[in-house]
Each structure stands twice: as structure tokens, then as C-alpha cells.
Amino acid sequence: SKAYFDEPHFGIGDATVLKVLLNRLPPQNKNIKILEVGSWIGNGSTTILGEFAKERDGMLYCVDTWTGSSIERSQNMAQSHDIYGTFEYNIKSRGLEKHVTPLIMTSFEASEIIKDNFFDFIFIDGDHTYEIVKQDILNFSKKLKSNGIFCGHDCEGLMEDFDPSIINENLN
């Protein structure tokens, strides 16, 4: 299969917010441990997270099956392109291979084997369906250190699609 080079669905605004959040981690923190759930081809957020891990002499753990979500599978992207090979190429071309550890598994499988209170920063960007995002939040929140940062990108639906009282009641 051929390499898959697509523009990341991670815009300049997304990148700016992610960098601001990363920079909230105390600068003296070295050996940073970052988790990214959903890495796809290693563009966008993976690059930003990997470079931050490298700067802090840390590690970015990337959880993905590299087979795509139901949308990518229906479009046959993962079957007709070497998604994982493209991910590896993007990581190596940026000199991040010593600071990125791929975990080829589902987010649920990863949540079962990762220690609690392990990560300084967790970024959820895997399956974008409400139920899976909710489950990823529940499964990985206990994997975050007490002073860590938990954030993500993309979930089906927009804030304005939901009753504000439901959102406010569920902020925790």
C-alpha cells in the first residue's frame, strides 16, 4: 500500500491552544510523560506533543490502532494506504523517534494496562463519537497525575447543540 499524506485536521488555532496548555506544565518538570489517544499519521498534535516531550527529555505515548475510525474504514483509507508507515515516517523525519512510543491497540486496551497517576498531560483525539470520547475520559482520567492537564480535540456535536444546563451539570 502507499503512504498516506493528508493535511492534518488540526488548525493553527488548535495548535496554539495545545501549546498554551503544554506551557502550563511547570518548566522544571523534566522526564515529562504525555499520552495521546488517537495519533493517525503523526501530523498536527502528535508533532507538537512529541517536540514538547523531546524538549523536556520525556516521552509521548501514542495510542492508536492505525486502522481508522468507522468513517476512515468506510472510505477504505487504512486499507489502501500505509497509515502506520506514514506515522513512523513523520516521527522519524522530525527526529522524534527516541521520544515517541507507539502503543498499537485500542484506547480501552491501553487504559487497562497503563498505570494510574502516570501522565503529566493527556490528549484525547481518538474516536470522535460521544460514547467513545466519554469512555476515554472516564478510562484515562485516573491515569493523570494530580497536577496534570487533561484535554482533547473533536467530539461529535457542537456546544451550541446541547442544553447549557446539561453541560454545566457535567463539567466535572
Short mmCIF file of N, CA and C in Angstrom, two decimals:
data_model
loop_
_atom_site.label_atom_id
_atom_site.label_comp_id
_atom_site.label_asym_id
_atom_site.label_seq_id
_atom_site.Cartn_x
_atom_site.Cartn_y
_atom_site.Cartn_z
N SER A 1 0.83 -1.18 0.00
CA SER A 1 0.00 0.00 0.00
C SER A 1 0.88 1.24 0.00
N LYS A 2 0.30 2.35 -0.36
CA LYS A 2 1.08 3.57 -0.47
C LYS A 2 0.98 4.42 0.80
N ALA A 3 1.92 5.33 0.92
CA ALA A 3 1.91 6.24 2.07
C ALA A 3 0.69 7.14 1.98
N TYR A 4 0.27 7.62 3.09
CA TYR A 4 -0.91 8.47 3.18
C TYR A 4 -0.49 9.82 3.73
N PHE A 5 -0.42 10.82 2.88
CA PHE A 5 -0.04 12.16 3.29
C PHE A 5 -1.24 13.06 3.13
N ASP A 6 -1.85 13.37 4.22
CA ASP A 6 -3.04 14.21 4.23
C ASP A 6 -2.75 15.41 5.12
N GLU A 7 -3.38 16.51 4.81
CA GLU A 7 -3.26 17.67 5.69
C GLU A 7 -3.92 17.32 7.01
N PRO A 8 -3.27 17.67 8.12
CA PRO A 8 -3.89 17.38 9.42
C PRO A 8 -5.16 18.19 9.62
N HIS A 9 -6.09 17.63 10.34
CA HIS A 9 -7.33 18.33 10.67
C HIS A 9 -7.14 19.05 12.00
N PHE A 10 -6.00 19.67 12.12
CA PHE A 10 -5.60 20.32 13.35
C PHE A 10 -5.08 21.69 12.94
N GLY A 11 -5.91 22.70 13.10
CA GLY A 11 -5.60 24.03 12.60
C GLY A 11 -4.65 24.81 13.48
N ILE A 12 -4.31 26.01 13.03
CA ILE A 12 -3.39 26.88 13.75
C ILE A 12 -3.94 27.27 15.11
N GLY A 13 -5.26 27.49 15.19
CA GLY A 13 -5.88 27.80 16.48
C GLY A 13 -5.76 26.64 17.44
N ASP A 14 -5.98 25.41 16.92
CA ASP A 14 -5.84 24.20 17.75
C ASP A 14 -4.41 24.08 18.27
N ALA A 15 -3.45 24.31 17.38
CA ALA A 15 -2.04 24.21 17.75
C ALA A 15 -1.67 25.24 18.82
N THR A 16 -2.19 26.44 18.67
CA THR A 16 -1.90 27.50 19.65
C THR A 16 -2.43 27.13 21.03
N VAL A 17 -3.66 26.66 21.08
CA VAL A 17 -4.26 26.26 22.37
C VAL A 17 -3.47 25.11 22.98
N LEU A 18 -3.09 24.13 22.18
CA LEU A 18 -2.33 23.00 22.71
C LEU A 18 -0.99 23.45 23.29
N LYS A 19 -0.30 24.35 22.60
CA LYS A 19 0.98 24.86 23.10
C LYS A 19 0.79 25.65 24.40
N VAL A 20 -0.26 26.45 24.48
CA VAL A 20 -0.54 27.20 25.71
C VAL A 20 -0.75 26.22 26.88
N LEU A 21 -1.53 25.17 26.63
CA LEU A 21 -1.78 24.18 27.69
C LEU A 21 -0.50 23.47 28.11
N LEU A 22 0.31 23.07 27.15
CA LEU A 22 1.57 22.39 27.47
C LEU A 22 2.48 23.30 28.30
N ASN A 23 2.50 24.56 27.96
CA ASN A 23 3.36 25.50 28.68
C ASN A 23 2.87 25.83 30.08
N ARG A 24 1.70 25.33 30.44
CA ARG A 24 1.24 25.48 31.82
C ARG A 24 1.87 24.45 32.75
N LEU A 25 2.51 23.44 32.16
CA LEU A 25 3.24 22.48 32.98
C LEU A 25 4.49 23.19 33.50
N PRO A 26 4.82 23.03 34.77
CA PRO A 26 5.98 23.74 35.34
C PRO A 26 7.25 23.47 34.52
N PRO A 27 8.01 24.54 34.21
CA PRO A 27 9.21 24.38 33.37
C PRO A 27 10.28 23.48 33.97
N GLN A 28 10.29 23.34 35.29
CA GLN A 28 11.29 22.48 35.92
C GLN A 28 10.96 21.00 35.76
N ASN A 29 9.73 20.69 35.33
CA ASN A 29 9.34 19.29 35.14
C ASN A 29 10.09 18.70 33.94
N LYS A 30 10.96 17.76 34.22
CA LYS A 30 11.67 17.03 33.16
C LYS A 30 11.12 15.61 33.16
N ASN A 31 11.53 14.83 32.19
CA ASN A 31 11.04 13.46 32.06
C ASN A 31 9.51 13.43 31.99
N ILE A 32 8.97 14.40 31.25
CA ILE A 32 7.52 14.55 31.05
C ILE A 32 6.96 13.30 30.38
N LYS A 33 5.80 12.89 30.84
CA LYS A 33 5.10 11.76 30.22
C LYS A 33 3.77 12.27 29.67
N ILE A 34 3.61 12.11 28.36
CA ILE A 34 2.42 12.59 27.66
C ILE A 34 1.73 11.40 27.01
N LEU A 35 0.41 11.40 27.05
CA LEU A 35 -0.38 10.39 26.37
C LEU A 35 -1.23 11.06 25.30
N GLU A 36 -1.18 10.52 24.11
CA GLU A 36 -2.07 10.96 23.03
C GLU A 36 -2.89 9.75 22.61
N VAL A 37 -4.20 9.86 22.75
CA VAL A 37 -5.10 8.80 22.29
C VAL A 37 -5.62 9.23 20.93
N GLY A 38 -5.18 8.55 19.89
CA GLY A 38 -5.54 8.89 18.52
C GLY A 38 -4.45 9.72 17.87
N SER A 39 -3.56 9.07 17.15
CA SER A 39 -2.41 9.76 16.55
C SER A 39 -2.45 9.79 15.03
N TRP A 40 -3.16 8.84 14.44
CA TRP A 40 -3.33 8.71 12.99
C TRP A 40 -2.00 8.76 12.27
N ILE A 41 -1.69 9.79 11.49
CA ILE A 41 -0.45 9.77 10.70
C ILE A 41 0.70 10.54 11.36
N GLY A 42 0.49 11.00 12.59
CA GLY A 42 1.59 11.66 13.30
C GLY A 42 1.81 13.10 12.90
N ASN A 43 0.81 13.71 12.35
CA ASN A 43 0.86 15.13 12.00
C ASN A 43 0.11 15.92 13.05
N GLY A 44 0.14 17.19 12.98
CA GLY A 44 -0.67 18.02 13.87
C GLY A 44 -0.28 17.88 15.32
N SER A 45 -1.21 17.42 16.14
CA SER A 45 -0.99 17.35 17.59
C SER A 45 0.18 16.44 17.95
N THR A 46 0.37 15.35 17.24
CA THR A 46 1.47 14.43 17.55
C THR A 46 2.82 15.13 17.45
N THR A 47 2.98 15.95 16.44
CA THR A 47 4.23 16.69 16.26
C THR A 47 4.46 17.65 17.43
N ILE A 48 3.44 18.42 17.78
CA ILE A 48 3.55 19.38 18.88
C ILE A 48 3.86 18.66 20.19
N LEU A 49 3.12 17.59 20.46
CA LEU A 49 3.32 16.83 21.71
C LEU A 49 4.70 16.16 21.72
N GLY A 50 5.11 15.61 20.60
CA GLY A 50 6.42 14.94 20.50
C GLY A 50 7.57 15.92 20.68
N GLU A 51 7.46 17.09 20.08
CA GLU A 51 8.52 18.09 20.24
C GLU A 51 8.60 18.58 21.68
N PHE A 52 7.46 18.72 22.34
CA PHE A 52 7.45 19.12 23.73
C PHE A 52 8.09 18.04 24.59
N ALA A 53 7.76 16.79 24.33
CA ALA A 53 8.38 15.67 25.07
C ALA A 53 9.89 15.68 24.88
N LYS A 54 10.34 15.93 23.67
CA LYS A 54 11.78 15.99 23.39
C LYS A 54 12.43 17.14 24.16
N GLU A 55 11.81 18.31 24.16
CA GLU A 55 12.35 19.46 24.90
C GLU A 55 12.47 19.18 26.39
N ARG A 56 11.54 18.40 26.92
CA ARG A 56 11.50 18.11 28.36
C ARG A 56 12.12 16.76 28.70
N ASP A 57 12.88 16.21 27.76
CA ASP A 57 13.53 14.92 27.96
C ASP A 57 12.54 13.87 28.43
N GLY A 58 11.37 13.87 27.77
CA GLY A 58 10.30 12.98 28.17
C GLY A 58 9.89 12.02 27.09
N MET A 59 8.66 11.53 27.22
CA MET A 59 8.14 10.53 26.28
C MET A 59 6.68 10.82 25.97
N LEU A 60 6.36 10.71 24.70
CA LEU A 60 4.98 10.76 24.22
C LEU A 60 4.57 9.34 23.88
N TYR A 61 3.50 8.87 24.51
CA TYR A 61 2.94 7.55 24.22
C TYR A 61 1.73 7.77 23.32
N CYS A 62 1.76 7.15 22.14
CA CYS A 62 0.69 7.32 21.15
C CYS A 62 -0.13 6.05 21.07
N VAL A 63 -1.39 6.15 21.46
CA VAL A 63 -2.31 5.01 21.42
C VAL A 63 -3.16 5.12 20.17
N ASP A 64 -3.11 4.11 19.33
CA ASP A 64 -3.91 4.09 18.11
C ASP A 64 -3.87 2.67 17.55
N THR A 65 -4.91 2.30 16.83
CA THR A 65 -4.89 1.02 16.12
C THR A 65 -4.29 1.20 14.73
N TRP A 66 -4.28 2.41 14.25
CA TRP A 66 -3.85 2.77 12.91
C TRP A 66 -4.66 2.05 11.84
N THR A 67 -5.90 1.69 12.21
CA THR A 67 -6.83 1.12 11.21
C THR A 67 -7.96 2.10 10.90
N GLY A 68 -8.02 3.20 11.62
CA GLY A 68 -9.02 4.23 11.35
C GLY A 68 -10.31 4.02 12.10
N SER A 69 -11.06 5.10 12.18
CA SER A 69 -12.39 5.04 12.78
C SER A 69 -13.35 4.44 11.76
N SER A 70 -14.60 4.32 12.13
CA SER A 70 -15.58 3.76 11.19
C SER A 70 -15.68 4.59 9.92
N ILE A 71 -15.48 5.89 10.01
CA ILE A 71 -15.52 6.75 8.81
C ILE A 71 -14.36 6.43 7.89
N GLU A 72 -13.13 6.38 8.44
CA GLU A 72 -11.97 6.05 7.60
C GLU A 72 -12.09 4.65 7.03
N ARG A 73 -12.60 3.71 7.83
CA ARG A 73 -12.75 2.34 7.32
C ARG A 73 -13.76 2.29 6.19
N SER A 74 -14.85 3.07 6.30
CA SER A 74 -15.85 3.05 5.24
C SER A 74 -15.30 3.68 3.96
N GLN A 75 -14.33 4.58 4.11
CA GLN A 75 -13.71 5.20 2.93
C GLN A 75 -12.48 4.40 2.48
N ASN A 76 -12.21 3.29 3.15
CA ASN A 76 -11.13 2.38 2.79
C ASN A 76 -9.73 3.00 2.88
N MET A 77 -9.58 4.07 3.69
CA MET A 77 -8.30 4.76 3.78
C MET A 77 -7.20 3.88 4.35
N ALA A 78 -7.48 3.24 5.48
CA ALA A 78 -6.45 2.45 6.15
C ALA A 78 -6.08 1.21 5.35
N GLN A 79 -7.01 0.71 4.53
CA GLN A 79 -6.72 -0.48 3.74
C GLN A 79 -5.91 -0.15 2.49
N SER A 80 -6.08 1.06 1.96
CA SER A 80 -5.41 1.42 0.71
C SER A 80 -4.16 2.26 0.92
N HIS A 81 -3.87 2.62 2.17
CA HIS A 81 -2.69 3.42 2.48
C HIS A 81 -1.97 2.84 3.69
N ASP A 82 -0.68 3.07 3.76
CA ASP A 82 0.11 2.61 4.89
C ASP A 82 0.09 3.69 5.97
N ILE A 83 -0.96 3.69 6.77
CA ILE A 83 -1.16 4.73 7.78
C ILE A 83 -0.06 4.66 8.84
N TYR A 84 0.20 3.47 9.35
CA TYR A 84 1.23 3.36 10.39
C TYR A 84 2.61 3.69 9.82
N GLY A 85 2.89 3.26 8.61
CA GLY A 85 4.17 3.59 7.96
C GLY A 85 4.33 5.10 7.79
N THR A 86 3.25 5.78 7.47
CA THR A 86 3.28 7.24 7.35
C THR A 86 3.52 7.87 8.71
N PHE A 87 2.87 7.34 9.75
CA PHE A 87 3.11 7.80 11.12
C PHE A 87 4.60 7.67 11.46
N GLU A 88 5.16 6.51 11.22
CA GLU A 88 6.59 6.28 11.52
C GLU A 88 7.48 7.25 10.75
N TYR A 89 7.18 7.44 9.47
CA TYR A 89 7.95 8.36 8.64
C TYR A 89 7.90 9.77 9.21
N ASN A 90 6.71 10.24 9.58
CA ASN A 90 6.56 11.58 10.13
C ASN A 90 7.32 11.75 11.44
N ILE A 91 7.30 10.74 12.28
CA ILE A 91 8.01 10.80 13.56
C ILE A 91 9.52 10.84 13.32
N LYS A 92 10.01 9.94 12.47
CA LYS A 92 11.45 9.87 12.21
C LYS A 92 11.95 11.11 11.48
N SER A 93 11.18 11.64 10.54
CA SER A 93 11.64 12.81 9.78
C SER A 93 11.77 14.05 10.66
N ARG A 94 11.10 14.03 11.79
CA ARG A 94 11.19 15.16 12.74
C ARG A 94 12.16 14.86 13.88
N GLY A 95 12.84 13.73 13.82
CA GLY A 95 13.81 13.37 14.85
C GLY A 95 13.20 13.08 16.20
N LEU A 96 11.98 12.54 16.20
CA LEU A 96 11.26 12.31 17.46
C LEU A 96 11.22 10.84 17.88
N GLU A 97 11.84 9.95 17.13
CA GLU A 97 11.68 8.52 17.41
C GLU A 97 12.14 8.10 18.80
N LYS A 98 13.08 8.82 19.41
CA LYS A 98 13.53 8.47 20.77
C LYS A 98 12.57 8.98 21.83
N HIS A 99 11.60 9.80 21.42
CA HIS A 99 10.68 10.42 22.38
C HIS A 99 9.22 10.07 22.11
N VAL A 100 8.98 9.13 21.20
CA VAL A 100 7.62 8.71 20.87
C VAL A 100 7.55 7.19 20.92
N THR A 101 6.62 6.69 21.72
CA THR A 101 6.40 5.25 21.82
C THR A 101 4.99 4.93 21.34
N PRO A 102 4.87 4.26 20.20
CA PRO A 102 3.53 3.88 19.73
C PRO A 102 3.01 2.67 20.51
N LEU A 103 1.75 2.72 20.87
CA LEU A 103 1.06 1.59 21.51
C LEU A 103 -0.06 1.19 20.56
N ILE A 104 0.16 0.13 19.81
CA ILE A 104 -0.78 -0.29 18.78
C ILE A 104 -1.88 -1.14 19.41
N MET A 105 -2.94 -0.43 19.80
CA MET A 105 -4.06 -1.08 20.49
C MET A 105 -5.21 -0.09 20.58
N THR A 106 -6.34 -0.58 21.02
CA THR A 106 -7.49 0.30 21.21
C THR A 106 -7.26 1.14 22.48
N SER A 107 -8.01 2.21 22.59
CA SER A 107 -7.89 3.04 23.79
C SER A 107 -8.32 2.24 25.03
N PHE A 108 -9.32 1.40 24.88
CA PHE A 108 -9.75 0.59 26.02
C PHE A 108 -8.63 -0.34 26.47
N GLU A 109 -7.98 -1.00 25.53
CA GLU A 109 -6.87 -1.91 25.87
C GLU A 109 -5.75 -1.14 26.58
N ALA A 110 -5.44 0.04 26.08
CA ALA A 110 -4.39 0.85 26.70
C ALA A 110 -4.76 1.25 28.11
N SER A 111 -6.02 1.62 28.30
CA SER A 111 -6.45 2.05 29.64
C SER A 111 -6.36 0.92 30.66
N GLU A 112 -6.41 -0.32 30.18
CA GLU A 112 -6.32 -1.47 31.06
C GLU A 112 -4.89 -1.77 31.52
N ILE A 113 -3.89 -1.33 30.76
CA ILE A 113 -2.50 -1.70 31.10
C ILE A 113 -1.65 -0.53 31.60
N ILE A 114 -2.11 0.69 31.42
CA ILE A 114 -1.34 1.86 31.86
C ILE A 114 -1.60 2.11 33.34
N LYS A 115 -0.52 2.43 34.06
CA LYS A 115 -0.62 2.70 35.50
C LYS A 115 -1.42 3.97 35.76
N ASP A 116 -2.08 4.01 36.88
CA ASP A 116 -2.74 5.23 37.34
C ASP A 116 -1.68 6.26 37.74
N ASN A 117 -2.05 7.53 37.69
CA ASN A 117 -1.18 8.64 38.10
C ASN A 117 0.17 8.62 37.40
N PHE A 118 0.18 8.34 36.11
CA PHE A 118 1.43 8.18 35.36
C PHE A 118 1.76 9.39 34.49
N PHE A 119 0.73 10.02 33.91
CA PHE A 119 0.96 11.05 32.91
C PHE A 119 0.85 12.47 33.45
N ASP A 120 1.68 13.34 32.88
CA ASP A 120 1.63 14.77 33.18
C ASP A 120 0.60 15.47 32.29
N PHE A 121 0.35 14.89 31.12
CA PHE A 121 -0.51 15.53 30.13
C PHE A 121 -1.19 14.43 29.32
N ILE A 122 -2.50 14.52 29.19
CA ILE A 122 -3.26 13.56 28.39
C ILE A 122 -4.08 14.32 27.37
N PHE A 123 -3.98 13.86 26.11
CA PHE A 123 -4.68 14.49 25.00
C PHE A 123 -5.53 13.42 24.30
N ILE A 124 -6.85 13.58 24.34
CA ILE A 124 -7.77 12.61 23.74
C ILE A 124 -8.19 13.11 22.36
N ASP A 125 -7.90 12.32 21.33
CA ASP A 125 -8.27 12.69 19.96
C ASP A 125 -8.46 11.43 19.12
N GLY A 126 -9.09 10.43 19.72
CA GLY A 126 -9.28 9.16 19.01
C GLY A 126 -10.61 9.13 18.29
N ASP A 127 -11.39 8.13 18.56
CA ASP A 127 -12.74 8.02 18.00
C ASP A 127 -13.53 9.23 18.49
N HIS A 128 -14.22 9.91 17.61
CA HIS A 128 -14.88 11.17 17.95
C HIS A 128 -16.35 11.03 18.32
N THR A 129 -16.82 9.79 18.43
CA THR A 129 -18.23 9.62 18.81
C THR A 129 -18.38 9.92 20.30
N TYR A 130 -19.52 10.44 20.66
CA TYR A 130 -19.77 10.87 22.04
C TYR A 130 -19.47 9.75 23.03
N GLU A 131 -20.00 8.55 22.79
CA GLU A 131 -19.84 7.45 23.75
C GLU A 131 -18.38 7.08 23.95
N ILE A 132 -17.60 7.02 22.86
CA ILE A 132 -16.18 6.64 23.00
C ILE A 132 -15.39 7.76 23.65
N VAL A 133 -15.66 9.01 23.28
CA VAL A 133 -14.96 10.13 23.94
C VAL A 133 -15.25 10.11 25.44
N LYS A 134 -16.52 9.92 25.79
CA LYS A 134 -16.90 9.86 27.21
C LYS A 134 -16.15 8.71 27.91
N GLN A 135 -16.10 7.55 27.25
CA GLN A 135 -15.42 6.40 27.85
C GLN A 135 -13.92 6.66 27.98
N ASP A 136 -13.32 7.29 26.96
CA ASP A 136 -11.89 7.62 27.04
C ASP A 136 -11.62 8.57 28.21
N ILE A 137 -12.49 9.55 28.40
CA ILE A 137 -12.33 10.48 29.51
C ILE A 137 -12.40 9.72 30.84
N LEU A 138 -13.39 8.87 30.98
CA LEU A 138 -13.54 8.09 32.21
C LEU A 138 -12.36 7.14 32.42
N ASN A 139 -11.93 6.46 31.36
CA ASN A 139 -10.85 5.48 31.48
C ASN A 139 -9.49 6.10 31.75
N PHE A 140 -9.23 7.28 31.18
CA PHE A 140 -7.89 7.85 31.29
C PHE A 140 -7.75 8.91 32.36
N SER A 141 -8.84 9.40 32.92
CA SER A 141 -8.72 10.46 33.93
C SER A 141 -7.91 9.99 35.13
N LYS A 142 -8.01 8.73 35.49
CA LYS A 142 -7.24 8.22 36.64
C LYS A 142 -5.77 7.95 36.29
N LYS A 143 -5.43 8.06 35.03
CA LYS A 143 -4.04 7.86 34.60
C LYS A 143 -3.23 9.15 34.70
N LEU A 144 -3.91 10.26 35.02
CA LEU A 144 -3.29 11.58 35.08
C LEU A 144 -2.79 11.87 36.49
N LYS A 145 -1.60 12.45 36.59
CA LYS A 145 -1.09 12.90 37.88
C LYS A 145 -1.99 14.00 38.41
N SER A 146 -2.00 14.19 39.72
CA SER A 146 -2.92 15.16 40.33
C SER A 146 -2.70 16.59 39.84
N ASN A 147 -1.50 16.94 39.43
CA ASN A 147 -1.24 18.28 38.93
C ASN A 147 -1.12 18.31 37.40
N GLY A 148 -1.64 17.26 36.74
CA GLY A 148 -1.53 17.16 35.30
C GLY A 148 -2.63 17.91 34.56
N ILE A 149 -2.54 17.87 33.23
CA ILE A 149 -3.51 18.53 32.36
C ILE A 149 -4.17 17.49 31.47
N PHE A 150 -5.49 17.53 31.42
CA PHE A 150 -6.29 16.59 30.63
C PHE A 150 -7.07 17.43 29.61
N CYS A 151 -6.92 17.12 28.34
CA CYS A 151 -7.63 17.89 27.31
C CYS A 151 -7.85 17.00 26.09
N GLY A 152 -8.44 17.55 25.05
CA GLY A 152 -8.69 16.77 23.85
C GLY A 152 -9.10 17.63 22.69
N HIS A 153 -9.46 16.94 21.61
CA HIS A 153 -9.80 17.60 20.35
C HIS A 153 -10.86 16.76 19.65
N ASP A 154 -11.95 17.38 19.29
CA ASP A 154 -13.01 16.78 18.48
C ASP A 154 -13.91 15.80 19.23
N CYS A 155 -15.17 16.07 19.16
CA CYS A 155 -16.21 15.16 19.59
C CYS A 155 -17.42 15.50 18.75
N GLU A 156 -18.18 14.49 18.38
CA GLU A 156 -19.34 14.79 17.55
C GLU A 156 -20.27 15.75 18.28
N GLY A 157 -20.84 16.67 17.54
CA GLY A 157 -21.72 17.66 18.12
C GLY A 157 -20.98 18.93 18.48
N LEU A 158 -21.69 20.01 18.58
CA LEU A 158 -21.14 21.30 18.96
C LEU A 158 -21.75 21.73 20.28
N MET A 159 -21.04 22.56 21.02
CA MET A 159 -21.54 23.02 22.32
C MET A 159 -22.95 23.60 22.19
N GLU A 160 -23.18 24.37 21.13
CA GLU A 160 -24.49 25.01 20.98
C GLU A 160 -25.61 24.01 20.65
N ASP A 161 -25.23 22.76 20.34
CA ASP A 161 -26.23 21.72 20.07
C ASP A 161 -26.85 21.17 21.36
N PHE A 162 -26.26 21.49 22.51
CA PHE A 162 -26.68 20.89 23.76
C PHE A 162 -27.27 21.92 24.71
N ASP A 163 -28.16 21.47 25.54
CA ASP A 163 -28.76 22.32 26.57
C ASP A 163 -27.66 22.75 27.53
N PRO A 164 -27.45 24.06 27.72
CA PRO A 164 -26.38 24.55 28.61
C PRO A 164 -26.45 23.98 30.02
N SER A 165 -27.65 23.69 30.52
CA SER A 165 -27.75 23.14 31.87
C SER A 165 -27.13 21.74 31.94
N ILE A 166 -27.25 20.97 30.89
CA ILE A 166 -26.65 19.63 30.87
C ILE A 166 -25.12 19.75 30.86
N ILE A 167 -24.62 20.66 30.08
CA ILE A 167 -23.15 20.87 30.03
C ILE A 167 -22.67 21.32 31.41
N ASN A 168 -23.31 22.30 31.98
CA ASN A 168 -22.89 22.83 33.30
C ASN A 168 -22.97 21.77 34.39
N GLU A 169 -23.97 20.92 34.35
CA GLU A 169 -24.11 19.85 35.35
C GLU A 169 -23.04 18.78 35.23
N ASN A 170 -22.43 18.66 34.04
CA ASN A 170 -21.47 17.60 33.80
C ASN A 170 -20.04 18.07 33.62
N LEU A 171 -19.72 19.26 34.09
CA LEU A 171 -18.36 19.78 33.92
C LEU A 171 -17.32 18.97 34.66
N ASN A 172 -17.68 18.36 35.76
CA ASN A 172 -16.71 17.54 36.49
C ASN A 172 -16.35 16.30 35.70
#
